[in-house]
PDB file of N, CA and C in Angstrom:
ATOM      1  N   MET A 840      23.171  84.697  80.189  1.00  0.00           N
ATOM      2  CA  MET A 840      21.635  85.266  80.291  1.00  0.00           C
ATOM      3  C   MET A 840      20.979  84.497  79.747  1.00  0.00           C
ATOM      4  N   ALA A 841      19.226  84.150  80.102  1.00  0.00           N
ATOM      5  CA  ALA A 841      18.457  82.845  80.407  1.00  0.00           C
ATOM      6  C   ALA A 841      17.885  83.557  79.292  1.00  0.00           C
ATOM      7  N   ALA A 842      16.976  82.840  78.896  1.00  0.00           N
ATOM      8  CA  ALA A 842      16.437  83.781  77.675  1.00  0.00           C
ATOM      9  C   ALA A 842      14.350  83.457  78.485  1.00  0.00           C
ATOM     10  N   ALA A 843      13.829  84.205  78.557  1.00  0.00           N
ATOM     11  CA  ALA A 843      12.346  83.962  79.286  1.00  0.00           C
ATOM     12  C   ALA A 843      11.139  83.234  78.126  1.00  0.00           C
ATOM     13  N   THR A 844      10.573  83.024  78.882  1.00  0.00           N
ATOM     14  CA  THR A 844       9.651  82.050  77.454  1.00  0.00           C
ATOM     15  C   THR A 844       8.004  81.859  78.447  1.00  0.00           C
ATOM     16  N   ASP A 845       6.855  82.183  77.184  1.00  0.00           N
ATOM     17  CA  ASP A 845       5.970  81.542  78.104  1.00  0.00           C
ATOM     18  C   ASP A 845       4.789  81.446  76.915  1.00  0.00           C
ATOM     19  N   VAL A 846       5.975  79.906  76.089  1.00  0.00           N
ATOM     20  CA  VAL A 846       5.458  78.416  75.210  1.00  0.00           C
ATOM     21  C   VAL A 846       5.111  78.163  76.068  1.00  0.00           C
ATOM     22  N   ARG A 847       2.999  77.871  75.525  1.00  0.00           N
ATOM     23  CA  ARG A 847       3.002  76.716  76.366  1.00  0.00           C
ATOM     24  C   ARG A 847       3.210  75.493  75.658  1.00  0.00           C
ATOM     25  N   VAL A 848       3.124  74.211  75.978  1.00  0.00           N
ATOM     26  CA  VAL A 848       3.540  73.577  74.955  1.00  0.00           C
ATOM     27  C   VAL A 848       2.227  72.003  75.878  1.00  0.00           C
ATOM     28  N   PRO A 849       0.991  70.922  75.614  1.00  0.00           N
ATOM     29  CA  PRO A 849       0.554  70.091  75.987  1.00  0.00           C
ATOM     30  C   PRO A 849       1.421  69.609  76.436  1.00  0.00           C
ATOM     31  N   LYS A 850       1.183  68.880  78.277  1.00  0.00           N
ATOM     32  CA  LYS A 850       2.024  67.813  78.918  1.00  0.00           C
ATOM     33  C   LYS A 850       2.092  66.609  77.580  1.00  0.00           C
ATOM     34  N   LYS A 851       1.519  66.014  76.864  1.00  0.00           N
ATOM     35  CA  LYS A 851       1.128  64.627  75.982  1.00  0.00           C
ATOM     36  C   LYS A 851       2.165  65.572  75.170  1.00  0.00           C
ATOM     37  N   CYS A 852       3.162  66.441  74.631  1.00  0.00           N
ATOM     38  CA  CYS A 852       3.507  66.593  73.452  1.00  0.00           C
ATOM     39  C   CYS A 852       4.487  66.438  73.340  1.00  0.00           C
ATOM     40  N   THR A 853       5.438  65.685  72.390  1.00  0.00           N
ATOM     41  CA  THR A 853       6.724  65.102  72.206  1.00  0.00           C
ATOM     42  C   THR A 853       6.999  65.652  71.428  1.00  0.00           C
ATOM     43  N   LEU A 854       8.367  66.266  71.011  1.00  0.00           N
ATOM     44  CA  LEU A 854       9.347  66.702  70.143  1.00  0.00           C
ATOM     45  C   LEU A 854       8.272  66.225  68.687  1.00  0.00           C
ATOM     46  N   HIS A 855       8.141  64.200  68.730  1.00  0.00           N
ATOM     47  CA  HIS A 855       7.675  63.701  67.233  1.00  0.00           C
ATOM     48  C   HIS A 855       6.687  64.592  67.063  1.00  0.00           C
ATOM     49  N   SER A 856       5.793  64.806  68.047  1.00  0.00           N
ATOM     50  CA  SER A 856       4.423  65.732  68.095  1.00  0.00           C
ATOM     51  C   SER A 856       4.589  66.809  67.516  1.00  0.00           C
ATOM     52  N   LEU A 857       5.839  67.235  67.512  1.00  0.00           N
ATOM     53  CA  LEU A 857       6.130  69.044  67.465  1.00  0.00           C
ATOM     54  C   LEU A 857       6.725  69.163  65.623  1.00  0.00           C
ATOM     55  N   ARG A 858       7.359  68.041  65.248  1.00  0.00           N
ATOM     56  CA  ARG A 858       7.639  67.523  64.013  1.00  0.00           C
ATOM     57  C   ARG A 858       6.904  67.016  63.264  1.00  0.00           C
ATOM     58  N   ASP A 859       5.707  66.015  63.726  1.00  0.00           N
ATOM     59  CA  ASP A 859       4.676  66.316  62.990  1.00  0.00           C
ATOM     60  C   ASP A 859       3.727  67.392  62.391  1.00  0.00           C
ATOM     61  N   PHE A 860       3.818  67.833  63.410  1.00  0.00           N
ATOM     62  CA  PHE A 860       2.759  69.644  63.744  1.00  0.00           C
ATOM     63  C   PHE A 860       3.732  69.952  62.056  1.00  0.00           C
ATOM     64  N   TYR A 861       4.741  70.953  62.541  1.00  0.00           N
ATOM     65  CA  TYR A 861       5.314  71.254  60.908  1.00  0.00           C
ATOM     66  C   TYR A 861       5.863  70.742  60.270  1.00  0.00           C
ATOM     67  N   ALA A 862       5.702  70.129  60.023  1.00  0.00           N
ATOM     68  CA  ALA A 862       5.009  68.922  58.886  1.00  0.00           C
ATOM     69  C   ALA A 862       4.174  69.057  58.084  1.00  0.00           C
ATOM     70  N   THR A 863       2.754  68.779  58.770  1.00  0.00           N
ATOM     71  CA  THR A 863       1.925  68.913  58.014  1.00  0.00           C
ATOM     72  C   THR A 863       0.639  70.957  58.101  1.00  0.00           C
ATOM     73  N   THR A 864       1.548  71.408  58.943  1.00  0.00           N
ATOM     74  CA  THR A 864       1.727  72.793  58.697  1.00  0.00           C
ATOM     75  C   THR A 864       2.083  73.073  57.390  1.00  0.00           C
ATOM     76  N   LEU A 865       3.586  72.672  56.780  1.00  0.00           N
ATOM     77  CA  LEU A 865       4.377  73.108  55.194  1.00  0.00           C
ATOM     78  C   LEU A 865       3.468  72.649  54.297  1.00  0.00           C
ATOM     79  N   ILE A 866       2.661  71.288  54.592  1.00  0.00           N
ATOM     80  CA  ILE A 866       1.628  70.847  53.629  1.00  0.00           C
ATOM     81  C   ILE A 866       0.100  71.363  53.318  1.00  0.00           C
ATOM     82  N   LYS A 867      -0.271  71.158  54.893  1.00  0.00           N
ATOM     83  CA  LYS A 867      -1.733  72.533  54.674  1.00  0.00           C
ATOM     84  C   LYS A 867      -1.566  74.125  53.760  1.00  0.00           C
ATOM     85  N   HIS A 868       0.471  74.049  54.161  1.00  0.00           N
ATOM     86  CA  HIS A 868       0.418  75.835  53.817  1.00  0.00           C
ATOM     87  C   HIS A 868       1.260  75.752  51.986  1.00  0.00           C
ATOM     88  N   LYS A 869       0.553  73.823  51.162  1.00  0.00           N
ATOM     89  CA  LYS A 869       1.085  74.052  50.498  1.00  0.00           C
ATOM     90  C   LYS A 869       2.411  73.760  49.576  1.00  0.00           C
ATOM     91  N   GLU A 870       3.116  73.324  50.950  1.00  0.00           N
ATOM     92  CA  GLU A 870       4.789  73.816  50.452  1.00  0.00           C
ATOM     93  C   GLU A 870       4.677  72.317  49.471  1.00  0.00           C
ATOM     94  N   SER A 871       6.146  71.980  48.666  1.00  0.00           N
ATOM     95  CA  SER A 871       6.133  70.894  48.147  1.00  0.00           C
ATOM     96  C   SER A 871       6.417  69.980  48.895  1.00  0.00           C
ATOM     97  N   VAL A 872       6.424  68.490  48.004  1.00  0.00           N
ATOM     98  CA  VAL A 872       7.254  67.187  49.189  1.00  0.00           C
ATOM     99  C   VAL A 872       8.719  67.400  49.604  1.00  0.00           C
ATOM    100  N   LYS A 873       9.206  68.167  48.337  1.00  0.00           N
ATOM    101  CA  LYS A 873      11.071  68.571  48.201  1.00  0.00           C
ATOM    102  C   LYS A 873      11.040  69.270  49.446  1.00  0.00           C
ATOM    103  N   VAL A 874      10.105  70.377  49.914  1.00  0.00           N
ATOM    104  CA  VAL A 874      10.634  71.099  50.644  1.00  0.00           C
ATOM    105  C   VAL A 874      10.178  70.335  52.239  1.00  0.00           C
ATOM    106  N   VAL A 875       9.329  69.528  52.215  1.00  0.00           N
ATOM    107  CA  VAL A 875       9.481  69.306  53.193  1.00  0.00           C
ATOM    108  C   VAL A 875      10.181  67.900  53.886  1.00  0.00           C
ATOM    109  N   GLN A 876      10.706  68.181  52.592  1.00  0.00           N
ATOM    110  CA  GLN A 876      11.456  66.846  53.171  1.00  0.00           C
ATOM    111  C   GLN A 876      13.176  67.701  53.479  1.00  0.00           C
ATOM    112  N   VAL A 877      13.049  68.496  52.914  1.00  0.00           N
ATOM    113  CA  VAL A 877      14.405  69.241  53.282  1.00  0.00           C
ATOM    114  C   VAL A 877      14.383  69.640  54.733  1.00  0.00           C
ATOM    115  N   ARG A 878      13.747  69.787  54.960  1.00  0.00           N
ATOM    116  CA  ARG A 878      13.225  70.925  56.499  1.00  0.00           C
ATOM    117  C   ARG A 878      12.701  69.831  57.518  1.00  0.00           C
ATOM    118  N   LEU A 879      12.295  68.773  57.416  1.00  0.00           N
ATOM    119  CA  LEU A 879      12.827  67.537  58.338  1.00  0.00           C
ATOM    120  C   LEU A 879      14.182  66.515  57.671  1.00  0.00           C
ATOM    121  N   GLY A 880      14.164  66.956  57.292  1.00  0.00           N
ATOM    122  CA  GLY A 880      16.479  66.287  56.945  1.00  0.00           C
ATOM    123  C   GLY A 880      16.531  65.291  56.270  1.00  0.00           C
ATOM    124  N   HIS A 881      15.195  64.907  55.896  1.00  0.00           N
ATOM    125  CA  HIS A 881      15.283  63.679  55.106  1.00  0.00           C
ATOM    126  C   HIS A 881      15.528  62.803  54.107  1.00  0.00           C
ATOM    127  N   SER A 882      16.619  61.847  54.236  1.00  0.00           N
ATOM    128  CA  SER A 882      18.034  61.828  53.285  1.00  0.00           C
ATOM    129  C   SER A 882      16.557  61.478  51.719  1.00  0.00           C
ATOM    130  N   LYS A 883      15.628  61.339  51.460  1.00  0.00           N
ATOM    131  CA  LYS A 883      15.377  60.871  50.446  1.00  0.00           C
ATOM    132  C   LYS A 883      13.008  61.949  50.417  1.00  0.00           C
ATOM    133  N   PRO A 884      12.893  62.220  49.228  1.00  0.00           N
ATOM    134  CA  PRO A 884      11.429  62.516  49.762  1.00  0.00           C
ATOM    135  C   PRO A 884      10.789  61.173  49.033  1.00  0.00           C
ATOM    136  N   SER A 885      11.278  60.356  49.039  1.00  0.00           N
ATOM    137  CA  SER A 885       9.896  58.724  49.100  1.00  0.00           C
ATOM    138  C   SER A 885       9.762  59.051  50.778  1.00  0.00           C
ATOM    139  N   ILE A 886      11.069  59.433  51.383  1.00  0.00           N
ATOM    140  CA  ILE A 886      10.556  58.856  52.913  1.00  0.00           C
ATOM    141  C   ILE A 886       9.933  59.917  53.694  1.00  0.00           C
ATOM    142  N   THR A 887       9.434  60.779  53.252  1.00  0.00           N
ATOM    143  CA  THR A 887       8.503  61.905  53.303  1.00  0.00           C
ATOM    144  C   THR A 887       6.750  61.093  53.057  1.00  0.00           C
ATOM    145  N   LEU A 888       6.966  61.891  52.102  1.00  0.00           N
ATOM    146  CA  LEU A 888       5.673  60.473  51.460  1.00  0.00           C
ATOM    147  C   LEU A 888       5.106  59.670  52.269  1.00  0.00           C
ATOM    148  N   ASP A 889       5.617  58.401  52.547  1.00  0.00           N
ATOM    149  CA  ASP A 889       5.103  57.428  52.879  1.00  0.00           C
ATOM    150  C   ASP A 889       4.796  57.562  54.743  1.00  0.00           C
ATOM    151  N   LYS A 890       5.308  58.548  54.813  1.00  0.00           N
ATOM    152  CA  LYS A 890       4.369  59.363  56.342  1.00  0.00           C
ATOM    153  C   LYS A 890       4.214  59.749  56.205  1.00  0.00           C
ATOM    154  N   TYR A 891       3.555  61.168  54.737  1.00  0.00           N
ATOM    155  CA  TYR A 891       2.436  61.808  55.560  1.00  0.00           C
ATOM    156  C   TYR A 891       1.996  61.886  54.098  1.00  0.00           C
ATOM    157  N   VAL A 892       1.686  60.759  53.079  1.00  0.00           N
ATOM    158  CA  VAL A 892       1.411  61.305  51.983  1.00  0.00           C
ATOM    159  C   VAL A 892       0.336  62.169  51.777  1.00  0.00           C
ATOM    160  N   GLY A 893      -0.638  61.220  53.218  1.00  0.00           N
ATOM    161  CA  GLY A 893      -2.054  61.457  53.577  1.00  0.00           C
ATOM    162  C   GLY A 893      -2.202  62.882  53.387  1.00  0.00           C
ATOM    163  N   TYR A 894      -1.534  63.194  54.047  1.00  0.00           N
ATOM    164  CA  TYR A 894      -1.685  64.804  54.073  1.00  0.00           C
ATOM    165  C   TYR A 894      -1.837  65.702  52.338  1.00  0.00           C
ATOM    166  N   TRP A 895      -1.288  65.644  51.797  1.00  0.00           N
ATOM    167  CA  TRP A 895      -1.600  66.091  50.985  1.00  0.00           C
ATOM    168  C   TRP A 895      -2.966  65.921  50.716  1.00  0.00           C
ATOM    169  N   PRO A 896      -3.040  66.955  49.590  1.00  0.00           N
ATOM    170  CA  PRO A 896      -4.735  66.586  49.139  1.00  0.00           C
ATOM    171  C   PRO A 896      -4.363  66.134  47.558  1.00  0.00           C
ATOM    172  N   THR A 897      -5.618  64.943  47.281  1.00  0.00           N
ATOM    173  CA  THR A 897      -5.806  64.491  46.491  1.00  0.00           C
ATOM    174  C   THR A 897      -6.008  64.893  45.357  1.00  0.00           C
ATOM    175  N   ASP A 898      -5.531  64.097  44.255  1.00  0.00           N
ATOM    176  CA  ASP A 898      -5.995  64.436  42.582  1.00  0.00           C
ATOM    177  C   ASP A 898      -7.067  65.141  42.422  1.00  0.00           C
ATOM    178  N   GLU A 899      -8.181  64.326  42.766  1.00  0.00           N
ATOM    179  CA  GLU A 899      -9.357  64.439  42.998  1.00  0.00           C
ATOM    180  C   GLU A 899     -10.282  66.065  43.650  1.00  0.00           C
ATOM    181  N   ASP A 900      -8.908  66.421  44.299  1.00  0.00           N
ATOM    182  CA  ASP A 900      -8.784  67.863  45.324  1.00  0.00           C
ATOM    183  C   ASP A 900      -8.768  68.504  44.110  1.00  0.00           C
ATOM    184  N   THR A 901      -7.579  68.553  43.500  1.00  0.00           N
ATOM    185  CA  THR A 901      -7.038  69.754  42.938  1.00  0.00           C
ATOM    186  C   THR A 901      -8.099  69.913  41.489  1.00  0.00           C
ATOM    187  N   THR A 902      -8.207  68.900  41.333  1.00  0.00           N
ATOM    188  CA  THR A 902      -8.930  68.851  39.850  1.00  0.00           C
ATOM    189  C   THR A 902     -10.326  68.688  39.973  1.00  0.00           C
ATOM    190  N   ALA A 903     -11.195  69.204  40.987  1.00  0.00           N
ATOM    191  CA  ALA A 903     -11.965  69.329  41.644  1.00  0.00           C
ATOM    192  C   ALA A 903     -11.866  70.896  41.331  1.00  0.00           C
ATOM    193  N   ALA A 904     -11.265  71.511  42.161  1.00  0.00           N
ATOM    194  CA  ALA A 904     -10.708  72.906  41.770  1.00  0.00           C
ATOM    195  C   ALA A 904     -11.011  73.867  40.785  1.00  0.00           C
ATOM    196  N   ALA A 905     -10.110  72.924  40.059  1.00  0.00           N
ATOM    197  CA  ALA A 905      -9.501  73.450  39.194  1.00  0.00           C
ATOM    198  C   ALA A 905     -10.167  73.705  37.884  1.00  0.00           C
ATOM    199  N   ILE A 906     -11.478  72.318  38.064  1.00  0.00           N
ATOM    200  CA  ILE A 906     -12.736  73.181  37.313  1.00  0.00           C
ATOM    201  C   ILE A 906     -13.605  73.521  37.171  1.00  0.00           C
ATOM    202  N   GLU A 907     -14.016  73.692  39.222  1.00  0.00           N
ATOM    203  CA  GLU A 907     -15.206  74.620  39.198  1.00  0.00           C
ATOM    204  C   GLU A 907     -14.388  76.251  39.485  1.00  0.00           C
ATOM    205  N   SER A 908     -13.263  76.382  39.426  1.00  0.00           N
ATOM    206  CA  SER A 908     -12.881  77.927  39.083  1.00  0.00           C
ATOM    207  C   SER A 908     -12.860  77.958  37.484  1.00  0.00           C
ATOM    208  N   VAL A 909     -13.044  77.035  36.629  1.00  0.00           N
ATOM    209  CA  VAL A 909     -13.156  77.393  35.205  1.00  0.00           C
ATOM    210  C   VAL A 909     -14.392  77.738  34.854  1.00  0.00           C
ATOM    211  N   LEU A 910     -15.480  76.798  35.269  1.00  0.00           N
ATOM    212  CA  LEU A 910     -17.223  77.174  35.420  1.00  0.00           C
ATOM    213  C   LEU A 910     -17.354  77.825  35.933  1.00  0.00           C
ATOM    214  N   GLU A 911     -16.952  78.183  37.268  1.00  0.00           N
ATOM    215  CA  GLU A 911     -17.830  79.559  38.233  1.00  0.00           C
ATOM    216  C   GLU A 911     -18.346  80.603  36.981  1.00  0.00           C
ATOM    217  N   GLU A 912     -19.590  81.425  37.002  1.00  0.00           N
ATOM    218  CA  GLU A 912     -20.299  82.158  36.631  1.00  0.00           C
ATOM    219  C   GLU A 912     -19.705  83.650  36.477  1.00  0.00           C
ATOM    220  N   PRO A 913     -19.370  83.697  35.617  1.00  0.00           N
ATOM    221  CA  PRO A 913     -18.487  85.140  35.984  1.00  0.00           C
ATOM    222  C   PRO A 913     -19.198  86.583  36.304  1.00  0.00           C
ATOM    223  N   GLU A 914     -18.757  87.362  36.537  1.00  0.00           N
ATOM    224  CA  GLU A 914     -19.370  88.534  37.214  1.00  0.00           C
ATOM    225  C   GLU A 914     -19.779  89.479  36.272  1.00  0.00           C
ATOM    226  N   PRO A 915     -20.618  89.056  36.917  1.00  0.00           N
ATOM    227  CA  PRO A 915     -21.584  90.415  35.617  1.00  0.00           C
ATOM    228  C   PRO A 915     -20.433  91.648  35.646  1.00  0.00           C
ATOM    229  N   VAL A 916     -20.368  92.748  33.798  1.00  0.00           N
ATOM    230  CA  VAL A 916     -19.624  93.594  33.605  1.00  0.00           C
ATOM    231  C   VAL A 916     -20.332  93.861  33.833  1.00  0.00           C
ATOM    232  N   PRO A 917     -20.397  95.475  34.852  1.00  0.00           N
ATOM    233  CA  PRO A 917     -21.699  97.203  34.506  1.00  0.00           C
ATOM    234  C   PRO A 917     -21.166  97.143  33.197  1.00  0.00           C
ATOM    235  N   GLN A 918     -22.539  97.187  32.482  1.00  0.00           N
ATOM    236  CA  GLN A 918     -23.039  98.528  30.969  1.00  0.00           C
ATOM    237  C   GLN A 918     -22.171  99.662  31.587  1.00  0.00           C
ATOM    238  N   GLN A 919     -21.856 100.798  30.492  1.00  0.00           N
ATOM    239  CA  GLN A 919     -21.144 101.636  30.784  1.00  0.00           C
ATOM    240  C   GLN A 919     -22.460 102.399  29.438  1.00  0.00           C
ATOM    241  N   SER A 920     -22.972 103.444  29.795  1.00  0.00           N
ATOM    242  CA  SER A 920     -24.068 103.873  28.282  1.00  0.00           C
ATOM    243  C   SER A 920     -22.601 105.199  26.793  1.00  0.00           C
ATOM    244  N   ALA A 921     -22.801 103.778  26.145  1.00  0.00           N
ATOM    245  CA  ALA A 921     -22.955 104.925  24.806  1.00  0.00           C
ATOM    246  C   ALA A 921     -22.510 106.248  25.356  1.00  0.00           C
ATOM    247  N   ARG A 922     -21.793 106.993  24.782  1.00  0.00           N
ATOM    248  CA  ARG A 922     -22.367 108.722  24.848  1.00  0.00           C
ATOM    249  C   ARG A 922     -21.201 108.702  24.138  1.00  0.00           C
ATOM    250  N   VAL A 923     -21.568 109.939  23.191  1.00  0.00           N
ATOM    251  CA  VAL A 923     -21.241 110.868  21.358  1.00  0.00           C
ATOM    252  C   VAL A 923     -20.647 112.172  22.058  1.00  0.00           C
ATOM    253  N   VAL A 924     -19.458 112.388  21.621  1.00  0.00           N
ATOM    254  CA  VAL A 924     -18.311 113.288  21.825  1.00  0.00           C
ATOM    255  C   VAL A 924     -17.640 114.083  21.214  1.00  0.00           C
ATOM    256  N   HIS A 925     -18.893 115.167  20.621  1.00  0.00           N
ATOM    257  CA  HIS A 925     -18.364 115.836  19.586  1.00  0.00           C
ATOM    258  C   HIS A 925     -16.923 117.121  19.842  1.00  0.00           C
ATOM    259  N   ALA A 926     -16.233 116.828  18.522  1.00  0.00           N
ATOM    260  CA  ALA A 926     -14.784 117.142  18.677  1.00  0.00           C
ATOM    261  C   ALA A 926     -15.149 119.096  17.825  1.00  0.00           C
ATOM    262  N   PRO A 927     -14.492 119.727  18.089  1.00  0.00           N
ATOM    263  CA  PRO A 927     -14.052 121.356  18.396  1.00  0.00           C
ATOM    264  C   PRO A 927     -14.338 121.267  16.680  1.00  0.00           C
ATOM    265  N   THR A 928     -14.990 122.395  15.796  1.00  0.00           N
ATOM    266  CA  THR A 928     -14.766 122.186  15.329  1.00  0.00           C
ATOM    267  C   THR A 928     -13.492 122.588  14.592  1.00  0.00           C
ATOM    268  N   GLY A 929     -12.927 122.291  13.259  1.00  0.00           N
ATOM    269  CA  GLY A 929     -11.398 122.213  13.028  1.00  0.00           C
ATOM    270  C   GLY A 929     -10.650 121.726  12.932  1.00  0.00           C
ATOM    271  N   THR A 930     -10.967 120.289  14.381  1.00  0.00           N
ATOM    272  CA  THR A 930      -9.978 119.051  14.826  1.00  0.00           C
ATOM    273  C   THR A 930     -10.164 118.162  14.249  1.00  0.00           C
ATOM    274  N   GLY A 931      -9.713 116.889  14.246  1.00  0.00           N
ATOM    275  CA  GLY A 931      -9.413 116.157  13.756  1.00  0.00           C
ATOM    276  C   GLY A 931      -9.289 115.211  12.231  1.00  0.00           C
ATOM    277  N   LEU A 932      -9.149 114.981  11.378  1.00  0.00           N
ATOM    278  CA  LEU A 932      -8.268 114.001  10.075  1.00  0.00           C
ATOM    279  C   LEU A 932      -8.606 116.007   8.923  1.00  0.00           C
ATOM    280  N   ARG A 933      -9.904 116.079   8.910  1.00  0.00           N
ATOM    281  CA  ARG A 933     -10.224 116.819   7.902  1.00  0.00           C
ATOM    282  C   ARG A 933     -10.264 118.112   8.358  1.00  0.00           C
ATOM    283  N   GLY A 934      -9.326 118.207   9.291  1.00  0.00           N
ATOM    284  CA  GLY A 934      -8.861 119.901  10.102  1.00  0.00           C
ATOM    285  C   GLY A 934      -7.690 119.884   9.767  1.00  0.00           C
ATOM    286  N   LEU A 935      -6.900 118.928   8.839  1.00  0.00           N
ATOM    287  CA  LEU A 935      -5.307 118.954   9.028  1.00  0.00           C
ATOM    288  C   LEU A 935      -5.066 119.044   7.535  1.00  0.00           C
ATOM    289  N   ARG A 936      -6.415 119.281   6.715  1.00  0.00           N
ATOM    290  CA  ARG A 936      -5.378 119.425   4.930  1.00  0.00           C
ATOM    291  C   ARG A 936      -5.928 120.348   5.139  1.00  0.00           C
TER     292      ARG A 936
END
């Protein structure tokens, strides 16, 4: 039984361009070099890095984001008004004597 699909692939799309799309999509979604290497079947992570190193964020990108997240202005915490609640007579520590 043949499967019917309506997958549209651009005419100039090759198997290698689909492979590159897959790899860069994994990288964009923050997968590690090791994960991409295994998915593509490369024998060593260095092969993956040689081809796709430009797609991982640079150290400057990640360190800037880390510092910005720490230095952002904290959202103000709404202040609740203090309210004194009196305990009924005969309760509390004095009522235990």
